[in-house]
Amino acid sequence: MKRFAAAAAAAGVVAGGLLMVPSATAAPAAAPEFKPASISWGPCQSDRLKKAGAECGFLDVPLDYQQPDGAKASIAVSRIKHKTPQSQGIMLVNPGGPGGSGLGLATLGASVPNKAGEAYDWIGFDPRGVGSSKPALTCDKNYFAYDRPDYLPVTPQLEKVWRDKAAGYAKACAKNGALLDHIKTTDVAKDMDSIRKSLGEQQINFYGFSYGTYLGQVYSTLYPKNVRRMVLDGNVDPRKVWYQANLDQDVAFDKNIKIYFDWLAKHDDVYHLGKTGDAVERLWYAEKKKLDAKPAGGVIGSDEWTDIFLQAGYYVFGWVDMANAFSGWVHKGDWQTLKGLYDDSNPPGDDNGYAVYSAVQCSDVQWPQNWNKWRIDNWLTHFRAPFETWGNAWYNAPCVTWPAKSGKPVEINGAKVPGALLISEELDAATPFAGSIEVRKRFPNSSLIGAPGGTTHAGSLSGVSCVDDRVAEYLSSGKLPVRKAGNGPDVECPAVPAPEPEGSPSAKADNGAKGAGKQPAELRAVLTAQAAHA
């Protein structure tokens, strides 16, 4: 899912994403303010949204906010209105990515305990370029076709294949034209403020997951007076957007996959994959090597194998499904289940999520353009953390030659934000816990819920009452956990529990009562799609 320092230059400094020039130099004229039209609400296309009583519409916004009367993008928006006599205002939701569709997340309010979500108008939206918004970004729909070249560039030829493949994807994205120059996080934050204006609201509430936490950080830095309440779950470290963040993820995912292998060993009576984590790990890498020579079903090679099991480093929710796929392949040659899991995260013929991910990350900030730096950094990281490093490197490699203007990152500052509830499990790999500590420092009116030992990313509202009840209390009254001195969590809660597979002695002992919790269906679908890669 995901490094900012203030950039100083002879002409001035970057603050809040705007170039501030010395008074001796004339500042550029400010762009005219954009005044959005009201959204014309109508029926939704999604059956789930229809069933929940949602209404949908589109909001036209400037492609370039410096030219408010110029070309437009059309943002798909959904709404489920409050059910209480008094409203607490609008609650915008973003599931992360970047590139995740948030249109269906107008339903999220129903998952907040104690009916605390019913006092809000829940606003889902597909960020510019995503899903139902227009234009929707796409570059090469078959980029994630099956049995791709081995991620590990053990020969110069293989490295060249992947460099050429990544550069080809970047070149293919150029066909999207001006949208590529106007799809930064700052553009999406401006779209959020346009939604606020369109709905006639003075302030927004915001619930952000994963990359959505960074979007919330940027919005609240640019528009602190427009923020009422904000929940940020799985916090991006604002110091490390985006190159270093990905290297940090690689190390964290390597730790989490070992935890998963230990879990498989604990349940060897069910899966028969090894009685120790080390034994399971050896088997996993041995199978990966075999798939280089002979892909499962002719489609699942070593890359696809890695991508399938990467999800185990994100969430405990799918551990049983992945264990069944691993065991089924090893003991029965079942490749169809593997393919199904791969397709869930990489829908055949659909690269919209990846296209937007690349467009945002590659243009938010200038990535290193010297390939030698990538080569050295990723080999050094690989020697520490071989599970995901090179897969993640190639996933981001289009940024080396990205055909759009790169921006300058916003210096995140939440000092003027009245409050924020931060949430993070302490072994979160996609957004390592240090990021939540940093956000807590920058938002002095925030409180942080930590979950020691937890590996689940952005797992609030999945049934852990210690977390979810505090979310409900904050949304109801604005009350946050008491902030403690120092640089740690303000309150600790249990992590989302690992599942107990059916048939295991421990599951029988408690009649299956212990489980991994359950995320809201719409959120789960979006996060699963994002978990194909770090």
Short mmCIF file of C-alpha atoms in Angstrom, two decimals:
data_model
loop_
_atom_site.label_atom_id
_atom_site.label_comp_id
_atom_site.label_asym_id
_atom_site.label_seq_id
_atom_site.Cartn_x
_atom_site.Cartn_y
_atom_site.Cartn_z
CA MET A 1 0.00 0.00 0.00
CA LYS A 2 2.54 4.32 1.21
CA ARG A 3 9.05 10.73 3.00
CA PHE A 4 8.77 13.96 3.05
CA ALA A 5 11.15 16.68 4.18
CA ALA A 6 10.71 20.36 3.48
CA ALA A 7 12.52 21.13 0.26
CA ALA A 8 14.51 24.32 0.32
CA ALA A 9 15.67 26.17 -2.75
CA ALA A 10 17.36 29.47 -3.44
CA ALA A 11 14.06 30.93 -4.60
CA GLY A 12 12.05 29.75 -1.61
CA VAL A 13 10.77 26.70 0.26
CA VAL A 14 7.94 24.24 -0.21
CA ALA A 15 5.31 24.49 2.50
CA GLY A 16 1.94 22.78 2.40
CA GLY A 17 2.56 21.84 -1.20
CA LEU A 18 2.71 25.48 -2.41
CA LEU A 19 5.80 27.35 -3.53
CA MET A 20 6.43 30.25 -1.18
CA VAL A 21 8.70 32.91 -2.70
CA PRO A 22 10.54 35.74 -0.97
CA SER A 23 8.62 39.00 -0.76
CA ALA A 24 11.08 40.65 -3.11
CA THR A 25 9.79 38.45 -5.90
CA ALA A 26 6.27 38.80 -7.25
CA ALA A 27 4.19 35.74 -6.43
CA PRO A 28 2.31 34.11 -9.31
CA ALA A 29 -1.33 35.05 -9.55
CA ALA A 30 -3.60 32.66 -7.70
CA ALA A 31 -5.92 30.57 -9.82
CA PRO A 32 -9.61 31.52 -9.66
CA GLU A 33 -11.49 29.48 -7.09
CA PHE A 34 -13.39 26.54 -8.50
CA LYS A 35 -17.06 26.47 -7.55
CA PRO A 36 -18.44 22.99 -8.12
CA ALA A 37 -22.01 22.30 -9.12
CA SER A 38 -24.32 20.32 -6.92
CA ILE A 39 -24.28 16.58 -7.48
CA SER A 40 -27.33 15.25 -9.28
CA TRP A 41 -28.13 12.12 -7.29
CA GLY A 42 -29.72 9.06 -8.84
CA PRO A 43 -29.74 5.24 -8.58
CA CYS A 44 -26.48 3.31 -8.20
CA GLN A 45 -25.35 0.53 -10.51
CA SER A 46 -23.99 -1.68 -7.70
CA ASP A 47 -26.48 -4.15 -6.25
CA ARG A 48 -24.81 -3.84 -2.84
CA LEU A 49 -25.18 -0.06 -2.89
CA LYS A 50 -28.80 -0.34 -4.06
CA LYS A 51 -29.60 -2.76 -1.25
CA ALA A 52 -28.01 -0.39 1.28
CA GLY A 53 -30.17 2.50 0.07
CA ALA A 54 -27.34 4.47 -1.48
CA GLU A 55 -27.62 7.11 -4.18
CA CYS A 56 -24.95 7.85 -6.76
CA GLY A 57 -23.83 10.65 -9.03
CA PHE A 58 -20.91 12.40 -10.66
CA LEU A 59 -19.05 15.59 -9.84
CA ASP A 60 -17.14 17.41 -12.57
CA VAL A 61 -13.86 18.88 -11.31
CA PRO A 62 -11.00 20.63 -13.11
CA LEU A 63 -8.38 18.34 -14.55
CA ASP A 64 -5.96 21.12 -13.60
CA TYR A 65 -7.09 23.31 -10.69
CA GLN A 66 -4.86 26.09 -12.03
CA GLN A 67 -7.27 26.18 -14.97
CA PRO A 68 -10.70 25.78 -13.34
CA ASP A 69 -12.53 26.56 -16.57
CA GLY A 70 -10.50 24.06 -18.59
CA ALA A 71 -10.83 20.31 -19.16
CA LYS A 72 -12.74 18.34 -16.54
CA ALA A 73 -12.57 14.98 -14.82
CA SER A 74 -15.76 13.38 -13.57
CA ILE A 75 -15.63 11.88 -10.07
CA ALA A 76 -18.04 9.03 -9.26
CA VAL A 77 -19.62 9.61 -5.83
CA SER A 78 -22.01 7.59 -3.65
CA ARG A 79 -23.93 8.54 -0.52
CA ILE A 80 -25.85 6.85 2.28
CA LYS A 81 -27.54 9.53 4.34
CA HIS A 82 -27.69 9.67 8.12
CA LYS A 83 -30.48 7.85 9.92
CA THR A 84 -30.57 9.97 13.09
CA PRO A 85 -32.57 13.14 13.77
CA GLN A 86 -29.35 15.16 13.91
CA SER A 87 -26.50 14.76 11.43
CA GLN A 88 -22.82 14.79 12.32
CA GLY A 89 -21.97 15.77 8.75
CA ILE A 90 -20.36 13.99 5.83
CA MET A 91 -17.84 11.15 6.19
CA LEU A 92 -15.61 10.67 3.16
CA VAL A 93 -13.92 7.28 2.86
CA ASN A 94 -10.82 6.15 0.97
CA PRO A 95 -9.64 2.52 0.94
CA GLY A 96 -6.08 3.17 -0.21
CA GLY A 97 -4.00 1.91 -3.07
CA PRO A 98 -3.52 4.42 -4.55
CA GLY A 99 -5.93 3.08 -7.12
CA GLY A 100 -8.54 1.50 -4.86
CA SER A 101 -12.19 2.08 -5.68
CA GLY A 102 -14.02 3.73 -2.81
CA LEU A 103 -17.43 4.05 -4.41
CA GLY A 104 -18.82 1.05 -2.52
CA LEU A 105 -17.58 2.27 0.85
CA ALA A 106 -20.60 4.44 1.48
CA THR A 107 -21.78 1.25 3.18
CA LEU A 108 -19.00 1.34 5.79
CA GLY A 109 -21.05 3.20 8.38
CA ALA A 110 -23.08 0.07 9.06
CA SER A 111 -19.92 -1.63 10.35
CA VAL A 112 -19.29 0.91 13.10
CA PRO A 113 -20.47 -0.50 16.47
CA ASN A 114 -23.26 0.91 18.57
CA LYS A 115 -24.90 2.52 15.52
CA ALA A 116 -22.33 5.31 15.78
CA GLY A 117 -22.05 5.45 12.00
CA GLU A 118 -25.73 6.23 11.53
CA ALA A 119 -25.29 9.91 12.41
CA TYR A 120 -23.16 10.57 9.32
CA ASP A 121 -23.73 10.88 5.61
CA TRP A 122 -21.20 8.32 4.32
CA ILE A 123 -19.61 9.42 1.06
CA GLY A 124 -17.83 6.89 -1.13
CA PHE A 125 -15.94 8.03 -4.20
CA ASP A 126 -13.65 6.72 -6.89
CA PRO A 127 -10.65 9.05 -7.01
CA ARG A 128 -9.80 10.59 -10.37
CA GLY A 129 -8.71 7.93 -12.83
CA VAL A 130 -10.20 5.09 -10.77
CA GLY A 131 -13.06 2.72 -11.54
CA SER A 132 -16.26 4.51 -12.44
CA SER A 133 -14.70 7.97 -12.53
CA LYS A 134 -14.05 9.40 -16.00
CA PRO A 135 -11.64 9.17 -17.64
CA ALA A 136 -10.53 5.88 -16.10
CA LEU A 137 -6.82 5.21 -16.40
CA THR A 138 -5.54 2.13 -18.23
CA CYS A 139 -2.22 1.41 -19.91
CA ASP A 140 -1.73 -2.30 -20.71
CA LYS A 141 -4.58 -4.55 -19.65
CA ASN A 142 -2.51 -7.70 -20.02
CA TYR A 143 0.52 -6.54 -18.04
CA PHE A 144 -0.12 -9.13 -15.33
CA ALA A 145 -0.69 -12.04 -17.67
CA TYR A 146 0.35 -15.44 -16.37
CA ASP A 147 3.84 -16.92 -16.06
CA ARG A 148 5.83 -13.71 -16.31
CA PRO A 149 9.66 -13.69 -16.27
CA ASP A 150 11.23 -14.63 -12.94
CA TYR A 151 11.32 -11.61 -10.62
CA LEU A 152 14.85 -12.41 -9.46
CA PRO A 153 17.25 -10.82 -12.01
CA VAL A 154 20.04 -13.37 -11.66
CA THR A 155 21.37 -12.64 -15.16
CA PRO A 156 21.87 -9.37 -17.05
CA GLN A 157 19.47 -10.66 -19.68
CA LEU A 158 16.69 -11.20 -17.16
CA GLU A 159 17.25 -7.79 -15.63
CA LYS A 160 17.00 -6.24 -19.10
CA VAL A 161 13.77 -8.11 -19.80
CA TRP A 162 12.18 -6.62 -16.69
CA ARG A 163 13.61 -3.13 -17.25
CA ASP A 164 12.24 -3.17 -20.78
CA LYS A 165 8.89 -4.52 -19.58
CA ALA A 166 8.57 -1.76 -16.95
CA ALA A 167 9.64 0.95 -19.40
CA GLY A 168 7.14 -0.38 -21.91
CA TYR A 169 4.36 -0.05 -19.36
CA ALA A 170 5.35 3.54 -18.61
CA LYS A 171 5.39 4.31 -22.33
CA ALA A 172 1.96 2.74 -22.79
CA CYS A 173 0.60 4.98 -20.01
CA ALA A 174 1.55 8.10 -21.97
CA LYS A 175 -1.59 7.63 -24.09
CA ASN A 176 -3.62 8.95 -21.13
CA GLY A 177 -2.35 12.44 -21.88
CA ALA A 178 -2.91 15.32 -19.48
CA LEU A 179 -4.46 13.13 -16.78
CA LEU A 180 -1.00 11.77 -15.98
CA ASP A 181 0.16 15.25 -14.96
CA HIS A 182 -2.86 15.81 -12.73
CA ILE A 183 -3.37 12.66 -10.69
CA LYS A 184 -1.17 13.40 -7.71
CA THR A 185 -2.32 13.03 -4.13
CA THR A 186 -2.67 16.82 -3.97
CA ASP A 187 -5.11 16.67 -6.91
CA VAL A 188 -7.23 14.06 -5.14
CA ALA A 189 -7.19 16.16 -1.95
CA LYS A 190 -8.52 19.11 -3.97
CA ASP A 191 -11.23 16.84 -5.37
CA MET A 192 -12.22 15.94 -1.81
CA ASP A 193 -12.61 19.61 -1.03
CA SER A 194 -14.69 20.04 -4.16
CA ILE A 195 -16.99 17.26 -2.90
CA ARG A 196 -17.28 19.16 0.39
CA LYS A 197 -18.21 22.38 -1.39
CA SER A 198 -20.65 20.61 -3.69
CA LEU A 199 -22.47 19.18 -0.68
CA GLY A 200 -22.60 22.58 1.01
CA GLU A 201 -20.57 21.50 4.05
CA GLN A 202 -18.15 23.62 6.08
CA GLN A 203 -16.10 20.59 7.18
CA ILE A 204 -15.59 16.94 6.37
CA ASN A 205 -15.05 13.85 8.46
CA PHE A 206 -12.70 11.31 6.93
CA TYR A 207 -11.94 7.59 7.29
CA GLY A 208 -8.79 6.53 5.46
CA PHE A 209 -7.16 3.13 5.13
CA SER A 210 -3.57 2.48 3.98
CA TYR A 211 -2.68 5.05 1.25
CA GLY A 212 -5.92 6.73 2.31
CA THR A 213 -4.10 7.75 5.50
CA TYR A 214 -1.62 9.71 3.40
CA LEU A 215 -4.47 11.29 1.47
CA GLY A 216 -5.93 12.31 4.84
CA GLN A 217 -2.57 13.72 5.95
CA VAL A 218 -2.27 15.79 2.78
CA TYR A 219 -5.88 17.01 2.89
CA SER A 220 -5.63 18.04 6.54
CA THR A 221 -2.33 19.83 5.91
CA LEU A 222 -3.77 21.79 2.99
CA TYR A 223 -7.21 22.39 4.57
CA PRO A 224 -6.86 22.03 8.38
CA LYS A 225 -9.91 24.19 9.10
CA ASN A 226 -12.04 21.93 6.94
CA VAL A 227 -11.37 18.82 9.06
CA ARG A 228 -13.74 17.82 11.85
CA ARG A 229 -12.91 14.21 12.73
CA MET A 230 -10.50 11.83 11.06
CA VAL A 231 -9.73 8.11 11.47
CA LEU A 232 -6.47 6.95 9.84
CA ASP A 233 -5.84 3.20 9.84
CA GLY A 234 -2.50 1.80 8.63
CA ASN A 235 -0.47 5.01 8.50
CA VAL A 236 1.92 5.91 5.71
CA ASP A 237 5.19 7.39 6.96
CA PRO A 238 5.23 10.92 5.46
CA ARG A 239 9.06 10.96 5.54
CA LYS A 240 9.38 8.08 3.11
CA VAL A 241 7.01 8.61 0.21
CA TRP A 242 7.57 6.61 -1.95
CA TYR A 243 10.91 4.99 -2.85
CA GLN A 244 12.21 4.30 0.66
CA ALA A 245 8.76 3.23 1.83
CA ASN A 246 8.84 0.31 -0.59
CA LEU A 247 12.28 -0.84 0.56
CA ASP A 248 11.06 -0.72 4.16
CA GLN A 249 8.03 -2.81 3.19
CA ASP A 250 10.25 -5.53 1.76
CA VAL A 251 11.93 -6.14 5.11
CA ALA A 252 8.62 -6.08 6.96
CA PHE A 253 6.92 -8.50 4.58
CA ASP A 254 9.79 -10.94 4.95
CA LYS A 255 9.19 -10.98 8.71
CA ASN A 256 5.46 -11.47 8.29
CA ILE A 257 5.69 -14.34 5.83
CA LYS A 258 7.86 -16.16 8.37
CA ILE A 259 5.11 -15.63 10.95
CA TYR A 260 2.69 -17.17 8.48
CA PHE A 261 4.99 -20.13 7.91
CA ASP A 262 5.10 -20.62 11.70
CA TRP A 263 1.28 -20.63 11.73
CA LEU A 264 1.22 -23.27 8.99
CA ALA A 265 3.65 -25.39 11.02
CA LYS A 266 1.45 -25.02 14.09
CA HIS A 267 -1.36 -26.54 12.03
CA ASP A 268 0.69 -29.25 10.35
CA ASP A 269 -1.97 -31.74 11.45
CA VAL A 270 -4.30 -30.03 8.96
CA TYR A 271 -2.01 -28.95 6.12
CA HIS A 272 0.97 -31.33 6.33
CA LEU A 273 3.44 -28.78 5.03
CA GLY A 274 6.08 -29.04 7.76
CA LYS A 275 6.31 -29.26 11.51
CA THR A 276 8.44 -26.11 11.89
CA GLY A 277 8.33 -22.69 10.28
CA ASP A 278 11.75 -23.33 8.77
CA ALA A 279 10.54 -26.56 7.20
CA VAL A 280 7.50 -24.85 5.70
CA GLU A 281 9.69 -22.03 4.40
CA ARG A 282 12.06 -24.48 2.69
CA LEU A 283 9.10 -26.20 1.06
CA TRP A 284 7.61 -22.90 -0.10
CA TYR A 285 10.86 -21.84 -1.80
CA ALA A 286 11.37 -25.31 -3.28
CA GLU A 287 7.93 -25.17 -4.88
CA LYS A 288 8.67 -21.67 -6.13
CA LYS A 289 11.81 -22.95 -7.85
CA LYS A 290 9.93 -25.81 -9.48
CA LEU A 291 7.40 -23.36 -10.91
CA ASP A 292 10.16 -21.54 -12.75
CA ALA A 293 10.74 -24.66 -14.79
CA LYS A 294 7.14 -25.85 -15.02
CA PRO A 295 4.33 -23.41 -14.17
CA ALA A 296 1.32 -24.84 -12.35
CA GLY A 297 -1.36 -25.48 -14.94
CA GLY A 298 0.89 -23.70 -17.41
CA VAL A 299 -0.04 -20.35 -15.85
CA ILE A 300 1.19 -19.99 -12.24
CA GLY A 301 4.93 -19.43 -12.32
CA SER A 302 7.24 -18.27 -9.55
CA ASP A 303 6.08 -14.64 -9.79
CA GLU A 304 2.42 -15.53 -9.52
CA TRP A 305 3.26 -17.88 -6.61
CA THR A 306 4.94 -14.99 -4.78
CA ASP A 307 2.05 -12.61 -5.48
CA ILE A 308 -0.53 -15.08 -4.15
CA PHE A 309 1.23 -15.52 -0.82
CA LEU A 310 2.13 -11.86 -0.43
CA GLN A 311 -1.40 -11.39 0.89
CA ALA A 312 -0.47 -13.46 3.95
CA GLY A 313 1.90 -10.66 4.89
CA TYR A 314 -0.93 -8.12 4.72
CA TYR A 315 -3.80 -9.79 6.54
CA VAL A 316 -4.70 -12.83 8.63
CA PHE A 317 -8.15 -12.90 6.99
CA GLY A 318 -7.03 -15.04 4.03
CA TRP A 319 -4.59 -17.33 5.83
CA VAL A 320 -6.83 -20.39 5.62
CA ASP A 321 -7.58 -19.91 1.92
CA MET A 322 -3.88 -19.61 1.11
CA ALA A 323 -3.05 -22.60 3.30
CA ASN A 324 -5.61 -24.71 1.45
CA ALA A 325 -4.18 -23.59 -1.88
CA PHE A 326 -0.59 -24.36 -0.78
CA SER A 327 -1.55 -27.77 0.61
CA GLY A 328 -3.80 -28.58 -2.33
CA TRP A 329 -1.01 -27.87 -4.79
CA VAL A 330 1.65 -29.82 -2.91
CA HIS A 331 -0.48 -32.88 -2.15
CA LYS A 332 -3.03 -32.98 -4.98
CA GLY A 333 -1.58 -30.89 -7.81
CA ASP A 334 -4.55 -28.50 -7.55
CA TRP A 335 -3.46 -25.47 -9.58
CA GLN A 336 -6.95 -24.13 -10.19
CA THR A 337 -7.24 -22.85 -6.60
CA LEU A 338 -3.91 -21.07 -6.96
CA LYS A 339 -5.10 -19.45 -10.18
CA GLY A 340 -8.34 -18.36 -8.51
CA LEU A 341 -6.45 -16.58 -5.73
CA TYR A 342 -4.15 -14.89 -8.26
CA ASP A 343 -7.09 -13.75 -10.36
CA ASP A 344 -8.85 -12.30 -7.30
CA SER A 345 -5.99 -9.83 -6.88
CA ASN A 346 -5.14 -9.45 -10.56
CA PRO A 347 -8.41 -9.48 -12.51
CA PRO A 348 -7.57 -10.66 -16.03
CA GLY A 349 -7.67 -7.84 -18.55
CA ASP A 350 -7.92 -5.08 -15.96
CA ASP A 351 -4.95 -2.87 -15.01
CA ASN A 352 -6.89 0.17 -13.76
CA GLY A 353 -5.80 -0.18 -10.13
CA TYR A 354 -2.15 -0.66 -11.08
CA ALA A 355 -2.25 2.15 -13.63
CA VAL A 356 -3.52 4.61 -11.02
CA TYR A 357 -1.12 3.27 -8.39
CA SER A 358 1.77 3.94 -10.75
CA ALA A 359 0.46 7.30 -11.90
CA VAL A 360 0.09 8.63 -8.35
CA GLN A 361 3.26 7.19 -6.86
CA CYS A 362 5.45 8.01 -9.85
CA SER A 363 4.29 11.62 -10.04
CA ASP A 364 3.84 12.54 -6.36
CA VAL A 365 7.62 12.82 -6.12
CA GLN A 366 10.62 12.27 -8.37
CA TRP A 367 11.89 8.68 -8.08
CA PRO A 368 15.58 7.85 -8.62
CA GLN A 369 16.30 7.77 -12.34
CA ASN A 370 19.71 6.14 -12.00
CA TRP A 371 19.09 2.42 -12.33
CA ASN A 372 22.33 1.63 -10.49
CA LYS A 373 20.76 3.00 -7.31
CA TRP A 374 17.76 0.70 -7.72
CA ARG A 375 20.03 -2.26 -8.46
CA ILE A 376 22.25 -1.71 -5.41
CA ASP A 377 19.43 -0.88 -2.99
CA ASN A 378 17.30 -3.83 -4.01
CA TRP A 379 20.09 -6.40 -4.00
CA LEU A 380 21.17 -5.23 -0.54
CA THR A 381 17.56 -5.49 0.64
CA HIS A 382 17.09 -8.85 -1.08
CA PHE A 383 19.97 -10.40 0.87
CA ARG A 384 18.09 -9.49 4.07
CA ALA A 385 14.56 -10.09 2.79
CA PRO A 386 14.30 -12.29 -0.31
CA PHE A 387 10.57 -12.98 -0.20
CA GLU A 388 9.23 -9.88 -1.92
CA THR A 389 12.06 -7.43 -2.64
CA TRP A 390 12.52 -7.88 -6.38
CA GLY A 391 8.82 -8.39 -7.04
CA ASN A 392 8.20 -5.04 -5.38
CA ALA A 393 11.07 -3.42 -7.27
CA TRP A 394 9.67 -4.41 -10.64
CA TYR A 395 6.18 -3.39 -9.56
CA ASN A 396 7.48 0.15 -9.06
CA ALA A 397 10.05 0.18 -11.87
CA PRO A 398 7.83 2.10 -14.35
CA CYS A 399 8.62 5.12 -12.16
CA VAL A 400 12.18 5.16 -13.57
CA THR A 401 10.89 6.38 -16.94
CA TRP A 402 7.46 7.70 -16.01
CA PRO A 403 6.13 10.06 -18.74
CA ALA A 404 4.66 12.79 -16.54
CA LYS A 405 5.77 15.72 -14.45
CA SER A 406 6.77 14.83 -10.90
CA GLY A 407 5.58 16.99 -8.05
CA LYS A 408 7.08 18.16 -4.81
CA PRO A 409 5.77 16.44 -1.70
CA VAL A 410 3.69 18.21 0.88
CA GLU A 411 5.40 18.78 4.23
CA ILE A 412 2.81 17.11 6.45
CA ASN A 413 1.77 19.24 9.41
CA GLY A 414 -1.25 18.36 11.50
CA ALA A 415 -0.72 20.97 14.23
CA LYS A 416 -3.95 22.77 13.33
CA VAL A 417 -6.08 19.64 13.04
CA PRO A 418 -8.47 19.40 16.01
CA GLY A 419 -8.16 15.65 16.41
CA ALA A 420 -7.43 12.34 14.71
CA LEU A 421 -7.67 8.70 15.73
CA LEU A 422 -4.69 6.70 14.43
CA ILE A 423 -4.71 2.90 14.27
CA SER A 424 -1.95 0.42 13.47
CA GLU A 425 -0.97 -3.12 14.28
CA GLU A 426 2.68 -3.12 15.28
CA LEU A 427 3.92 -5.61 12.65
CA ASP A 428 1.95 -4.06 9.80
CA ALA A 429 4.18 -4.67 6.77
CA ALA A 430 2.53 -2.47 4.17
CA THR A 431 2.75 0.61 6.41
CA PRO A 432 5.30 -0.16 9.14
CA PHE A 433 4.47 1.01 12.65
CA ALA A 434 7.16 3.70 12.64
CA GLY A 435 4.94 5.60 10.23
CA SER A 436 2.13 5.78 12.76
CA ILE A 437 4.56 7.06 15.40
CA GLU A 438 5.70 9.76 12.97
CA VAL A 439 2.13 10.78 12.13
CA ARG A 440 1.33 10.93 15.84
CA LYS A 441 4.23 13.37 16.28
CA ARG A 442 2.99 15.58 13.46
CA PHE A 443 -0.62 15.56 14.69
CA PRO A 444 -0.30 16.68 18.31
CA ASN A 445 -4.06 16.39 18.91
CA SER A 446 -4.18 12.77 17.79
CA SER A 447 -4.19 9.49 19.68
CA LEU A 448 -2.75 6.18 18.48
CA ILE A 449 -4.16 2.70 19.03
CA GLY A 450 -1.45 0.06 18.70
CA ALA A 451 -1.80 -3.72 18.58
CA PRO A 452 1.35 -5.53 19.77
CA GLY A 453 2.32 -8.53 17.65
CA GLY A 454 -0.38 -7.90 15.06
CA THR A 455 0.45 -8.35 11.37
CA THR A 456 -2.83 -7.16 9.84
CA HIS A 457 -2.80 -4.00 7.74
CA ALA A 458 -5.70 -1.54 8.05
CA GLY A 459 -7.84 -3.97 10.02
CA SER A 460 -10.22 -1.76 11.97
CA LEU A 461 -13.97 -2.50 11.92
CA SER A 462 -13.25 -6.22 11.66
CA GLY A 463 -14.54 -7.31 15.05
CA VAL A 464 -11.85 -6.43 17.61
CA SER A 465 -14.06 -4.59 20.09
CA CYS A 466 -11.14 -2.83 21.82
CA VAL A 467 -10.44 -1.03 18.55
CA ASP A 468 -13.89 -0.78 17.04
CA ASP A 469 -15.57 0.52 20.19
CA ARG A 470 -13.01 3.32 20.38
CA VAL A 471 -13.72 4.20 16.77
CA ALA A 472 -17.41 4.34 17.62
CA GLU A 473 -16.81 6.48 20.71
CA TYR A 474 -14.69 8.94 18.73
CA LEU A 475 -17.23 9.21 15.94
CA SER A 476 -20.06 9.65 18.44
CA SER A 477 -18.53 12.21 20.79
CA GLY A 478 -15.14 13.24 19.48
CA LYS A 479 -13.49 11.65 22.51
CA LEU A 480 -10.02 10.21 21.89
CA PRO A 481 -7.95 7.89 24.08
CA VAL A 482 -5.89 9.93 26.54
CA ARG A 483 -2.60 10.87 24.94
CA LYS A 484 0.43 9.56 26.81
CA ALA A 485 3.86 11.12 27.13
CA GLY A 486 6.57 9.81 24.86
CA ASN A 487 6.59 8.33 21.37
CA GLY A 488 4.46 5.25 21.59
CA PRO A 489 0.85 4.17 21.30
CA ASP A 490 -1.63 5.83 23.61
CA VAL A 491 -3.59 2.63 24.11
CA GLU A 492 -2.92 -0.98 23.20
CA CYS A 493 -5.52 -3.42 21.92
CA PRO A 494 -5.41 -7.08 20.91
CA ALA A 495 -4.47 -7.74 17.32
CA VAL A 496 -6.93 -9.23 14.85
CA PRO A 497 -6.58 -12.90 15.86
CA ALA A 498 -5.16 -15.52 13.56
CA PRO A 499 -7.77 -18.00 12.35
CA GLU A 500 -8.17 -21.56 13.59
CA PRO A 501 -8.58 -23.86 10.58
CA GLU A 502 -11.50 -26.22 10.53
CA GLY A 503 -10.44 -29.60 11.83
CA SER A 504 -7.60 -28.38 14.03
CA PRO A 505 -7.65 -29.44 17.70
CA SER A 506 -7.69 -25.82 18.85
CA ALA A 507 -10.73 -25.03 16.70
CA LYS A 508 -12.53 -28.08 18.09
CA ALA A 509 -11.64 -27.06 21.65
CA ASP A 510 -13.46 -23.73 21.41
CA ASN A 511 -16.13 -24.87 18.93
CA GLY A 512 -14.65 -22.53 16.34
CA ALA A 513 -15.37 -19.43 18.41
CA LYS A 514 -11.88 -18.05 17.88
CA GLY A 515 -11.42 -16.60 14.43
CA ALA A 516 -9.72 -13.93 12.41
CA GLY A 517 -12.56 -11.46 12.48
CA LYS A 518 -14.31 -10.25 9.36
CA GLN A 519 -13.80 -7.06 7.44
CA PRO A 520 -16.75 -5.30 5.83
CA ALA A 521 -17.32 -6.98 2.46
CA GLU A 522 -16.77 -3.92 0.25
CA LEU A 523 -13.57 -2.97 2.08
CA ARG A 524 -12.30 -6.53 1.99
CA ALA A 525 -12.79 -6.73 -1.77
CA VAL A 526 -10.84 -3.52 -2.39
CA LEU A 527 -8.01 -4.35 -0.01
CA THR A 528 -7.65 -7.85 -1.44
CA ALA A 529 -7.20 -6.39 -4.91
CA GLN A 530 -4.55 -4.02 -3.58
CA ALA A 531 -2.66 -6.79 -1.79
CA ALA A 532 -1.29 -8.26 -4.99
CA HIS A 533 1.83 -6.25 -4.38
CA ALA A 534 3.43 -4.10 -1.72
#
